[in-house]
Amino acid sequence: MKTNKFLMIIAAFVLLFTSCNKKDERMLTVINPDGTCSREMSFHPYPQEVMAPLNETIESNGLHFGPDWQRSWTVVGDSLRPPCPMTEAQWDSLRQVFPKQNISQKVLMHTSRNFQNVSEMSDSLTTSVVRHLFKATASLDKHFKFFYTDYVYHETFAITDIKQIFPVALDRFVSADSASYWFTGQPNLAEELTGAEQKELLDEIEANVSHWMNACTFTSICSIIAHYYDKVKNPPATREQFLTNCDSIITSLAVRSMDLFIDMNQVKKILNDYYHSDAYSAILSDSTMYWDKKLEKQYRQYEYLMMMAPTLDYQMPGNVIDAGDGKIEGDVVRYRFSGERLIPHPFDVAITSRVTHVWAYVITLLVILLAIGSFVYKRR
């Protein structure tokens, strides 16, 4: 059995190998000297989101924005920001300006909110994520040094329960460094390698990551079978032994060789060959099991991860003296971010900025001048 919906869900999983084109989407965080802050999320909206009344909560890419978030919209490349809600007439006028094009990709919606401190800001992001897919934690430390004050900002994004999304540990198939390189680009394992050596390295990592993905899907299917184990007639193993065996089967060449667009017939064959029995074929072919819907629930979380790909921009007080892994572009520290970067380990933002105290230099200069003046006066 292979359903169209299941193929669409799996296609989202394939996006782990690709880069999403969301260069216009960003999350701008502004840290103020007094510790207050603001955050603005910019994304391509659906009509119902940008046209929603301001007293309604909207959902986009798994995030919720309530009435406490200010909303506006722009046409990509234009600085004019009309307030939300957009009218149907405005949407229709854009259709005339951009005929035969996806209007959602021509519009950016901006949602912004002020916060008393960075903890409140990160908590608001965490609690708004559907299914609590990931968590964000932030801290801001100020170090007063008379002539200047250093502001040290840290923010960490992490998957809340990675086993809920990926039931098989990644490190069973890919080393920590290889996984980090594949999903984040660091550490750079391809440094000083020839083109041919780089291809060999990437081919090997890709094959192992694909095996891990197959293992996750196979494990999800086995878990569903185990949940409905009373439907299996004359099973060749107990429910507990079946799950134990499935955990062994996922490392096999048969699972490694599965097509990512999985046909249930592949799963049937693997189980039939392992047990020398077709006891599990009936449940895998049972239309009343609604396999596509059950697997959709599992893959929906992959989809949320793939949809998270905003550029992270930060504005700090004073001048940035350490951007961590980010890049300084004008008055902004920019981090490249995407959901798959959370898979091997949490994503860390670390920025230090410095505010110079002009008054401290003025006072010091006055003290020096007074000291010199006093010395000259005594000499006379």
PDB file of N, CA and C in Angstrom, residues 263-348:
ATOM      1  N   ASP A 263       7.205   2.036   0.444  1.00  0.00           N
ATOM      2  CA  ASP A 263       6.047   1.238   0.063  1.00  0.00           C
ATOM      3  C   ASP A 263       5.867   0.209   1.184  1.00  0.00           C
ATOM      4  N   MET A 264       4.633   0.064   1.659  1.00  0.00           N
ATOM      5  CA  MET A 264       4.384  -0.889   2.743  1.00  0.00           C
ATOM      6  C   MET A 264       4.790  -2.297   2.346  1.00  0.00           C
ATOM      7  N   ASN A 265       4.825  -2.561   1.034  1.00  0.00           N
ATOM      8  CA  ASN A 265       5.262  -3.890   0.596  1.00  0.00           C
ATOM      9  C   ASN A 265       6.720  -4.147   0.988  1.00  0.00           C
ATOM     10  N   GLN A 266       7.519  -3.070   1.052  1.00  0.00           N
ATOM     11  CA  GLN A 266       8.900  -3.235   1.500  1.00  0.00           C
ATOM     12  C   GLN A 266       8.941  -3.670   2.964  1.00  0.00           C
ATOM     13  N   VAL A 267       8.095  -3.046   3.773  1.00  0.00           N
ATOM     14  CA  VAL A 267       8.045  -3.404   5.195  1.00  0.00           C
ATOM     15  C   VAL A 267       7.559  -4.839   5.356  1.00  0.00           C
ATOM     16  N   LYS A 268       6.544  -5.196   4.583  1.00  0.00           N
ATOM     17  CA  LYS A 268       6.041  -6.573   4.638  1.00  0.00           C
ATOM     18  C   LYS A 268       7.154  -7.569   4.329  1.00  0.00           C
ATOM     19  N   LYS A 269       7.896  -7.317   3.277  1.00  0.00           N
ATOM     20  CA  LYS A 269       8.947  -8.246   2.852  1.00  0.00           C
ATOM     21  C   LYS A 269      10.018  -8.384   3.922  1.00  0.00           C
ATOM     22  N   ILE A 270      10.405  -7.255   4.531  1.00  0.00           N
ATOM     23  CA  ILE A 270      11.448  -7.308   5.562  1.00  0.00           C
ATOM     24  C   ILE A 270      10.988  -8.144   6.744  1.00  0.00           C
ATOM     25  N   LEU A 271       9.739  -7.939   7.191  1.00  0.00           N
ATOM     26  CA  LEU A 271       9.220  -8.705   8.331  1.00  0.00           C
ATOM     27  C   LEU A 271       8.991 -10.163   7.953  1.00  0.00           C
ATOM     28  N   ASN A 272       8.498 -10.391   6.738  1.00  0.00           N
ATOM     29  CA  ASN A 272       8.282 -11.779   6.292  1.00  0.00           C
ATOM     30  C   ASN A 272       9.594 -12.544   6.222  1.00  0.00           C
ATOM     31  N   ASP A 273      10.635 -11.895   5.687  1.00  0.00           N
ATOM     32  CA  ASP A 273      11.934 -12.560   5.568  1.00  0.00           C
ATOM     33  C   ASP A 273      12.551 -12.810   6.939  1.00  0.00           C
ATOM     34  N   TYR A 274      12.351 -11.873   7.844  1.00  0.00           N
ATOM     35  CA  TYR A 274      12.955 -12.028   9.176  1.00  0.00           C
ATOM     36  C   TYR A 274      12.285 -13.163   9.960  1.00  0.00           C
ATOM     37  N   TYR A 275      10.941 -13.204   9.916  1.00  0.00           N
ATOM     38  CA  TYR A 275      10.214 -14.186  10.720  1.00  0.00           C
ATOM     39  C   TYR A 275       9.857 -15.452   9.925  1.00  0.00           C
ATOM     40  N   HIS A 276      10.137 -15.426   8.610  1.00  0.00           N
ATOM     41  CA  HIS A 276       9.706 -16.540   7.754  1.00  0.00           C
ATOM     42  C   HIS A 276       8.214 -16.795   7.957  1.00  0.00           C
ATOM     43  N   SER A 277       7.489 -15.692   8.000  1.00  0.00           N
ATOM     44  CA  SER A 277       6.045 -15.743   8.231  1.00  0.00           C
ATOM     45  C   SER A 277       5.423 -14.482   7.668  1.00  0.00           C
ATOM     46  N   ASP A 278       4.179 -14.612   7.186  1.00  0.00           N
ATOM     47  CA  ASP A 278       3.467 -13.439   6.683  1.00  0.00           C
ATOM     48  C   ASP A 278       2.432 -12.944   7.692  1.00  0.00           C
ATOM     49  N   ALA A 279       2.682 -13.198   8.965  1.00  0.00           N
ATOM     50  CA  ALA A 279       1.711 -12.859  10.008  1.00  0.00           C
ATOM     51  C   ALA A 279       1.409 -11.361  10.069  1.00  0.00           C
ATOM     52  N   TYR A 280       2.372 -10.525   9.675  1.00  0.00           N
ATOM     53  CA  TYR A 280       2.178  -9.076   9.791  1.00  0.00           C
ATOM     54  C   TYR A 280       1.675  -8.444   8.497  1.00  0.00           C
ATOM     55  N   SER A 281       1.541  -9.232   7.454  1.00  0.00           N
ATOM     56  CA  SER A 281       1.110  -8.688   6.164  1.00  0.00           C
ATOM     57  C   SER A 281      -0.321  -8.169   6.224  1.00  0.00           C
ATOM     58  N   ALA A 282      -1.181  -8.879   6.952  1.00  0.00           N
ATOM     59  CA  ALA A 282      -2.597  -8.509   6.998  1.00  0.00           C
ATOM     60  C   ALA A 282      -2.790  -7.128   7.608  1.00  0.00           C
ATOM     61  N   ILE A 283      -2.129  -6.860   8.737  1.00  0.00           N
ATOM     62  CA  ILE A 283      -2.311  -5.565   9.392  1.00  0.00           C
ATOM     63  C   ILE A 283      -1.705  -4.439   8.561  1.00  0.00           C
ATOM     64  N   LEU A 284      -0.627  -4.738   7.843  1.00  0.00           N
ATOM     65  CA  LEU A 284      -0.009  -3.720   7.002  1.00  0.00           C
ATOM     66  C   LEU A 284      -0.843  -3.431   5.759  1.00  0.00           C
ATOM     67  N   SER A 285      -1.752  -4.362   5.406  1.00  0.00           N
ATOM     68  CA  SER A 285      -2.623  -4.178   4.242  1.00  0.00           C
ATOM     69  C   SER A 285      -4.034  -3.771   4.642  1.00  0.00           C
ATOM     70  N   ASP A 286      -4.275  -3.670   5.946  1.00  0.00           N
ATOM     71  CA  ASP A 286      -5.624  -3.389   6.459  1.00  0.00           C
ATOM     72  C   ASP A 286      -5.990  -1.925   6.205  1.00  0.00           C
ATOM     73  N   SER A 287      -6.962  -1.678   5.342  1.00  0.00           N
ATOM     74  CA  SER A 287      -7.359  -0.307   5.005  1.00  0.00           C
ATOM     75  C   SER A 287      -8.002   0.405   6.184  1.00  0.00           C
ATOM     76  N   THR A 288      -8.574  -0.360   7.127  1.00  0.00           N
ATOM     77  CA  THR A 288      -9.194   0.272   8.291  1.00  0.00           C
ATOM     78  C   THR A 288      -8.167   0.799   9.284  1.00  0.00           C
ATOM     79  N   MET A 289      -6.892   0.482   9.051  1.00  0.00           N
ATOM     80  CA  MET A 289      -5.831   0.997   9.926  1.00  0.00           C
ATOM     81  C   MET A 289      -5.490   2.454   9.606  1.00  0.00           C
ATOM     82  N   TYR A 290      -5.864   2.894   8.400  1.00  0.00           N
ATOM     83  CA  TYR A 290      -5.586   4.279   7.985  1.00  0.00           C
ATOM     84  C   TYR A 290      -4.121   4.640   8.245  1.00  0.00           C
ATOM     85  N   TRP A 291      -3.255   3.865   7.629  1.00  0.00           N
ATOM     86  CA  TRP A 291      -1.827   4.042   7.851  1.00  0.00           C
ATOM     87  C   TRP A 291      -1.354   5.450   7.506  1.00  0.00           C
ATOM     88  N   ASP A 292      -1.929   6.020   6.456  1.00  0.00           N
ATOM     89  CA  ASP A 292      -1.473   7.347   6.059  1.00  0.00           C
ATOM     90  C   ASP A 292      -1.727   8.370   7.159  1.00  0.00           C
ATOM     91  N   LYS A 293      -2.893   8.288   7.809  1.00  0.00           N
ATOM     92  CA  LYS A 293      -3.208   9.238   8.868  1.00  0.00           C
ATOM     93  C   LYS A 293      -2.343   9.016  10.098  1.00  0.00           C
ATOM     94  N   LYS A 294      -2.097   7.758  10.423  1.00  0.00           N
ATOM     95  CA  LYS A 294      -1.273   7.473  11.597  1.00  0.00           C
ATOM     96  C   LYS A 294       0.163   7.953  11.387  1.00  0.00           C
ATOM     97  N   LEU A 295       0.684   7.725  10.191  1.00  0.00           N
ATOM     98  CA  LEU A 295       2.053   8.161   9.911  1.00  0.00           C
ATOM     99  C   LEU A 295       2.134   9.668   9.698  1.00  0.00           C
ATOM    100  N   GLU A 296       1.045  10.256   9.239  1.00  0.00           N
ATOM    101  CA  GLU A 296       1.011  11.708   9.063  1.00  0.00           C
ATOM    102  C   GLU A 296       1.233  12.409  10.403  1.00  0.00           C
ATOM    103  N   LYS A 297       0.647  11.860  11.441  1.00  0.00           N
ATOM    104  CA  LYS A 297       0.806  12.448  12.771  1.00  0.00           C
ATOM    105  C   LYS A 297       2.272  12.473  13.175  1.00  0.00           C
ATOM    106  N   GLN A 298       3.002  11.406  12.858  1.00  0.00           N
ATOM    107  CA  GLN A 298       4.427  11.340  13.181  1.00  0.00           C
ATOM    108  C   GLN A 298       5.221  12.313  12.320  1.00  0.00           C
ATOM    109  N   TYR A 299       4.927  12.347  11.031  1.00  0.00           N
ATOM    110  CA  TYR A 299       5.712  13.164  10.117  1.00  0.00           C
ATOM    111  C   TYR A 299       5.360  14.640  10.167  1.00  0.00           C
ATOM    112  N   ARG A 300       4.224  14.969  10.781  1.00  0.00           N
ATOM    113  CA  ARG A 300       3.855  16.367  10.904  1.00  0.00           C
ATOM    114  C   ARG A 300       4.917  17.154  11.673  1.00  0.00           C
ATOM    115  N   GLN A 301       5.525  16.500  12.639  1.00  0.00           N
ATOM    116  CA  GLN A 301       6.562  17.181  13.423  1.00  0.00           C
ATOM    117  C   GLN A 301       7.824  17.414  12.594  1.00  0.00           C
ATOM    118  N   TYR A 302       8.145  16.478  11.692  1.00  0.00           N
ATOM    119  CA  TYR A 302       9.255  16.718  10.765  1.00  0.00           C
ATOM    120  C   TYR A 302       8.955  17.951   9.928  1.00  0.00           C
ATOM    121  N   GLU A 303       7.690  18.050   9.522  1.00  0.00           N
ATOM    122  CA  GLU A 303       7.282  19.161   8.668  1.00  0.00           C
ATOM    123  C   GLU A 303       7.482  20.491   9.386  1.00  0.00           C
ATOM    124  N   TYR A 304       7.118  20.554  10.662  1.00  0.00           N
ATOM    125  CA  TYR A 304       7.313  21.782  11.426  1.00  0.00           C
ATOM    126  C   TYR A 304       8.796  22.153  11.487  1.00  0.00           C
ATOM    127  N   LEU A 305       9.648  21.148  11.672  1.00  0.00           N
ATOM    128  CA  LEU A 305      11.087  21.426  11.697  1.00  0.00           C
ATOM    129  C   LEU A 305      11.553  22.011  10.378  1.00  0.00           C
ATOM    130  N   MET A 306      11.073  21.426   9.277  1.00  0.00           N
ATOM    131  CA  MET A 306      11.508  21.881   7.966  1.00  0.00           C
ATOM    132  C   MET A 306      11.022  23.284   7.650  1.00  0.00           C
ATOM    133  N   MET A 307       9.891  23.685   8.236  1.00  0.00           N
ATOM    134  CA  MET A 307       9.343  25.000   7.962  1.00  0.00           C
ATOM    135  C   MET A 307      10.081  26.100   8.720  1.00  0.00           C
ATOM    136  N   MET A 308      10.829  25.720   9.758  1.00  0.00           N
ATOM    137  CA  MET A 308      11.554  26.724  10.537  1.00  0.00           C
ATOM    138  C   MET A 308      12.875  27.039   9.854  1.00  0.00           C
ATOM    139  N   ALA A 309      12.937  28.174   9.176  1.00  0.00           N
ATOM    140  CA  ALA A 309      14.183  28.541   8.506  1.00  0.00           C
ATOM    141  C   ALA A 309      14.365  30.055   8.438  1.00  0.00           C
ATOM    142  N   PRO A 310      14.060  30.774   9.524  1.00  0.00           N
ATOM    143  CA  PRO A 310      14.261  32.224   9.454  1.00  0.00           C
ATOM    144  C   PRO A 310      15.718  32.590   9.699  1.00  0.00           C
ATOM    145  N   THR A 311      16.134  33.703   9.119  1.00  0.00           N
ATOM    146  CA  THR A 311      17.424  34.279   9.488  1.00  0.00           C
ATOM    147  C   THR A 311      17.263  34.907  10.868  1.00  0.00           C
ATOM    148  N   LEU A 312      18.213  34.684  11.748  1.00  0.00           N
ATOM    149  CA  LEU A 312      18.161  35.267  13.090  1.00  0.00           C
ATOM    150  C   LEU A 312      19.020  36.518  13.125  1.00  0.00           C
ATOM    151  N   ASP A 313      18.399  37.659  13.339  1.00  0.00           N
ATOM    152  CA  ASP A 313      19.100  38.938  13.423  1.00  0.00           C
ATOM    153  C   ASP A 313      19.014  39.472  14.843  1.00  0.00           C
ATOM    154  N   TYR A 314      20.145  40.003  15.324  1.00  0.00           N
ATOM    155  CA  TYR A 314      20.205  40.545  16.688  1.00  0.00           C
ATOM    156  C   TYR A 314      20.818  41.939  16.662  1.00  0.00           C
ATOM    157  N   GLN A 315      20.200  42.854  17.403  1.00  0.00           N
ATOM    158  CA  GLN A 315      20.745  44.189  17.598  1.00  0.00           C
ATOM    159  C   GLN A 315      21.032  44.357  19.083  1.00  0.00           C
ATOM    160  N   MET A 316      22.278  44.683  19.384  1.00  0.00           N
ATOM    161  CA  MET A 316      22.743  44.793  20.759  1.00  0.00           C
ATOM    162  C   MET A 316      23.073  46.237  21.112  1.00  0.00           C
ATOM    163  N   PRO A 317      23.108  46.585  22.404  1.00  0.00           N
ATOM    164  CA  PRO A 317      23.534  47.926  22.799  1.00  0.00           C
ATOM    165  C   PRO A 317      25.011  48.139  22.459  1.00  0.00           C
ATOM    166  N   GLY A 318      25.374  49.330  22.032  1.00  0.00           N
ATOM    167  CA  GLY A 318      26.773  49.638  21.760  1.00  0.00           C
ATOM    168  C   GLY A 318      27.328  48.914  20.550  1.00  0.00           C
ATOM    169  N   ASN A 319      28.614  48.578  20.625  1.00  0.00           N
ATOM    170  CA  ASN A 319      29.313  47.918  19.526  1.00  0.00           C
ATOM    171  C   ASN A 319      29.568  46.450  19.858  1.00  0.00           C
ATOM    172  N   VAL A 320      29.307  45.578  18.900  1.00  0.00           N
ATOM    173  CA  VAL A 320      29.525  44.147  19.104  1.00  0.00           C
ATOM    174  C   VAL A 320      31.017  43.854  19.058  1.00  0.00           C
ATOM    175  N   ILE A 321      31.532  43.188  20.095  1.00  0.00           N
ATOM    176  CA  ILE A 321      32.954  42.837  20.134  1.00  0.00           C
ATOM    177  C   ILE A 321      33.168  41.336  19.949  1.00  0.00           C
ATOM    178  N   ASP A 322      32.101  40.550  20.063  1.00  0.00           N
ATOM    179  CA  ASP A 322      32.195  39.108  19.833  1.00  0.00           C
ATOM    180  C   ASP A 322      30.832  38.627  19.351  1.00  0.00           C
ATOM    181  N   ALA A 323      30.786  38.130  18.106  1.00  0.00           N
ATOM    182  CA  ALA A 323      29.518  37.680  17.521  1.00  0.00           C
ATOM    183  C   ALA A 323      29.339  36.173  17.595  1.00  0.00           C
ATOM    184  N   GLY A 324      30.261  35.452  18.256  1.00  0.00           N
ATOM    185  CA  GLY A 324      30.153  34.002  18.303  1.00  0.00           C
ATOM    186  C   GLY A 324      30.238  33.409  16.910  1.00  0.00           C
ATOM    187  N   ASP A 325      29.287  32.547  16.560  1.00  0.00           N
ATOM    188  CA  ASP A 325      29.254  31.944  15.223  1.00  0.00           C
ATOM    189  C   ASP A 325      28.476  32.789  14.225  1.00  0.00           C
ATOM    190  N   GLY A 326      27.991  33.955  14.667  1.00  0.00           N
ATOM    191  CA  GLY A 326      27.257  34.830  13.768  1.00  0.00           C
ATOM    192  C   GLY A 326      28.183  35.753  13.004  1.00  0.00           C
ATOM    193  N   LYS A 327      27.604  36.511  12.085  1.00  0.00           N
ATOM    194  CA  LYS A 327      28.360  37.468  11.292  1.00  0.00           C
ATOM    195  C   LYS A 327      27.806  38.868  11.526  1.00  0.00           C
ATOM    196  N   ILE A 328      28.727  39.827  11.686  1.00  0.00           N
ATOM    197  CA  ILE A 328      28.327  41.213  11.882  1.00  0.00           C
ATOM    198  C   ILE A 328      28.083  41.854  10.521  1.00  0.00           C
ATOM    199  N   GLU A 329      26.872  42.335  10.319  1.00  0.00           N
ATOM    200  CA  GLU A 329      26.512  43.024   9.079  1.00  0.00           C
ATOM    201  C   GLU A 329      25.868  44.354   9.460  1.00  0.00           C
ATOM    202  N   GLY A 330      26.675  45.420   9.417  1.00  0.00           N
ATOM    203  CA  GLY A 330      26.193  46.724   9.859  1.00  0.00           C
ATOM    204  C   GLY A 330      25.958  46.722  11.357  1.00  0.00           C
ATOM    205  N   ASP A 331      24.755  47.069  11.786  1.00  0.00           N
ATOM    206  CA  ASP A 331      24.432  47.081  13.211  1.00  0.00           C
ATOM    207  C   ASP A 331      23.722  45.804  13.650  1.00  0.00           C
ATOM    208  N   VAL A 332      23.786  44.776  12.803  1.00  0.00           N
ATOM    209  CA  VAL A 332      23.074  43.525  13.080  1.00  0.00           C
ATOM    210  C   VAL A 332      24.054  42.360  13.125  1.00  0.00           C
ATOM    211  N   VAL A 333      23.841  41.455  14.076  1.00  0.00           N
ATOM    212  CA  VAL A 333      24.553  40.175  14.091  1.00  0.00           C
ATOM    213  C   VAL A 333      23.612  39.139  13.501  1.00  0.00           C
ATOM    214  N   ARG A 334      24.063  38.466  12.470  1.00  0.00           N
ATOM    215  CA  ARG A 334      23.197  37.559  11.707  1.00  0.00           C
ATOM    216  C   ARG A 334      23.642  36.111  11.883  1.00  0.00           C
ATOM    217  N   TYR A 335      22.672  35.263  12.236  1.00  0.00           N
ATOM    218  CA  TYR A 335      22.900  33.822  12.362  1.00  0.00           C
ATOM    219  C   TYR A 335      22.048  33.088  11.328  1.00  0.00           C
ATOM    220  N   ARG A 336      22.662  32.155  10.639  1.00  0.00           N
ATOM    221  CA  ARG A 336      21.907  31.276   9.739  1.00  0.00           C
ATOM    222  C   ARG A 336      21.273  30.178  10.572  1.00  0.00           C
ATOM    223  N   PHE A 337      19.982  30.005  10.399  1.00  0.00           N
ATOM    224  CA  PHE A 337      19.254  29.050  11.228  1.00  0.00           C
ATOM    225  C   PHE A 337      18.251  28.284  10.384  1.00  0.00           C
ATOM    226  N   SER A 338      18.048  27.039  10.737  1.00  0.00           N
ATOM    227  CA  SER A 338      16.999  26.217  10.137  1.00  0.00           C
ATOM    228  C   SER A 338      16.711  25.072  11.096  1.00  0.00           C
ATOM    229  N   GLY A 339      15.513  24.524  10.975  1.00  0.00           N
ATOM    230  CA  GLY A 339      15.086  23.506  11.926  1.00  0.00           C
ATOM    231  C   GLY A 339      15.996  22.298  11.993  1.00  0.00           C
ATOM    232  N   GLU A 340      16.538  21.876  10.834  1.00  0.00           N
ATOM    233  CA  GLU A 340      17.379  20.672  10.852  1.00  0.00           C
ATOM    234  C   GLU A 340      18.679  20.872  11.610  1.00  0.00           C
ATOM    235  N   ARG A 341      19.063  22.137  11.833  1.00  0.00           N
ATOM    236  CA  ARG A 341      20.287  22.402  12.600  1.00  0.00           C
ATOM    237  C   ARG A 341      20.136  22.009  14.071  1.00  0.00           C
ATOM    238  N   LEU A 342      18.884  21.789  14.499  1.00  0.00           N
ATOM    239  CA  LEU A 342      18.639  21.375  15.882  1.00  0.00           C
ATOM    240  C   LEU A 342      18.773  19.868  16.059  1.00  0.00           C
ATOM    241  N   ILE A 343      18.860  19.126  14.960  1.00  0.00           N
ATOM    242  CA  ILE A 343      18.829  17.660  15.055  1.00  0.00           C
ATOM    243  C   ILE A 343      20.060  17.089  15.766  1.00  0.00           C
ATOM    244  N   PRO A 344      21.288  17.478  15.403  1.00  0.00           N
ATOM    245  CA  PRO A 344      22.438  16.862  16.075  1.00  0.00           C
ATOM    246  C   PRO A 344      22.692  17.404  17.475  1.00  0.00           C
ATOM    247  N   HIS A 345      22.343  18.661  17.713  1.00  0.00           N
ATOM    248  CA  HIS A 345      22.583  19.278  19.026  1.00  0.00           C
ATOM    249  C   HIS A 345      21.885  20.635  19.068  1.00  0.00           C
ATOM    250  N   PRO A 346      21.740  21.238  20.257  1.00  0.00           N
ATOM    251  CA  PRO A 346      21.098  22.553  20.346  1.00  0.00           C
ATOM    252  C   PRO A 346      21.850  23.607  19.532  1.00  0.00           C
ATOM    253  N   PHE A 347      21.127  24.644  19.160  1.00  0.00           N
ATOM    254  CA  PHE A 347      21.674  25.758  18.389  1.00  0.00           C
ATOM    255  C   PHE A 347      21.927  26.918  19.344  1.00  0.00           C
ATOM    256  N   ASP A 348      23.173  27.400  19.385  1.00  0.00           N
ATOM    257  CA  ASP A 348      23.563  28.418  20.360  1.00  0.00           C
ATOM    258  C   ASP A 348      23.854  29.754  19.702  1.00  0.00           C
TER     259      ASP A 348
END
